[in-house]
């Protein structure tokens, strides 16, 4: 600890010392580069090198000892279990961002300028303050199942409601339901529940940033609420929606805690990040884990590129 | 763009930053020293022979770090049993329990930040750790102790590539079936002594309209492992220890007829609608019930039998009388006939990552009968395969039963198979496929998938 702090102080000292010595025409620029140096170094050590190393390792076998070419990628694209993982991840990314953003947007508009706005917003924002693991545990109880027998009481909220309505309890988290992927959908609900608050907060801020003159002008022109939404609000917050959608998409691709806490990736609910963890830690298959990480990275790239382009166009 | 750094203001800022850093770091350093006041030199109170540690030299003021998956509340008797050693030698044992030990220890070893000692619960993991090159062979004193106090098979589990690394610590017996002695007396059931009798008993209970067995394999990320114990137990019983050893070492394929027979035998219990899942639901509910919860159904009276290891005793609520004439007790999961006595079990091994004298001394201490008996007196729900362990020192009836089973001359002990298989199988494919098997996958597909997951080499 002491050594690390001394090292930090020493490095900063050296940089500042050299910075104070720089003279000449382009001194300002040189000082700038000097200040950037530690950041660049840390990024290289902490991000670029591990990233490249991961790509490198993805071409090796489980122990990381012998080169096996693209076999790990072949496994991801052909193995039945791995395809299930990819498929689930796609379902997640297709469903979470639009639903979370949509619900967040509608909610933001509905509570905008209402009397209980801050309270209403706080309620939706609260799940954001709960860790995903805790959210997973909470919802696991909501989905909990007990057998339909005398003297056995349901402890899961959802199944209790089923029973009150005269239905039979369903073992929700292990029911895959064939093409419906019921359990995966139930996990997605949890993630949407967490992320709505984020979407709502950002979008609400964007809605509030719409200049009052525009809204007043529209009102004077006598637009109805629908036109107001589609012709004024939506276009005004379009960039924000893109940012929220893409941020959520990236977050969804990385989803791990919810799946791991609630099903551990069993019963056909695994996703890439969870599978990556299982392969690295449980199965001790470094190569396949690295390949999964690379796949995740590749999937994120287009979203980030799109995000940046949108923001640039706007600016 | 950037401020002119030659100005006096920035120099003042620099000096401030540097001194702030120094003060901060000095404060951090001071904090570390606070717990360094151990080492009472009073050896008379310890009650053990301190002379045995003199061979390791003067160890006063030294520290040994121990990293383990044994956490609250089981860590208290652990720490308590180290006190005599600490008093004798003046060594401080820095105990660190972590629920995710099994994953973190590998990370720590690979990253070059291992503890002095780790309690490794699986021979497979032990091999992985040795493969990192950071582990240290056990000192001769420990090897001698292991020869003296433990069976050959136990020593073999701590041996990798002919080199002896780790002496056994604790042990548990997995071949147990929990039941309610009260219920058995009331309804006139008798404890079965052969597999056939077990089946007859199950049918008898099922005939009363109740589901005899309750089972749960949920264990978070590790969901599925309880099935592996079932399969191993039946592998041992149906095919014998030699076939079991070959199976574990993958000398026979995972989808061999013997293996399929074992799965099917397990299936005749766990995938039998008439037998499961008392108080919990249909067959599939086994997958969603945590293993901790499943056996509690016996207390509810909704099921009568639950196969789980000796450590399951800790799961019953306080006040439950665990005894041969109490609310809960366990019987040995019988063999094919009354004469054969295969026992499936597990345990931890003490692996060192440092060869300092104080570490060796502590390893030595842990491998003695002295420690085993100290630990036995301090704890409940713990046994050791140490032959020097006196059964009368075990207060808990289940511990006594486990120790009796372990020390039985006819017992053919075998270590948990999945714990010895490569991680890709033992802690991944086997668990995953077993879970899929419970939720409906057929046996042939299941064993084929596990066979396919076996690392090729």
CSV table of C-alpha atoms in Angstrom, one decimal, chain A residues 78 109 225 271 301:
chain,number,residue,atom,x,y,z
A,78,UNK,CA,-22.2,-25.1,-33.6
A,109,UNK,CA,-44.4,11.8,-20.0
A,225,UNK,CA,-51.9,15.3,-27.2
A,271,UNK,CA,-26.5,-15.9,-21.6
A,301,UNK,CA,-18.9,-2.8,-31.3
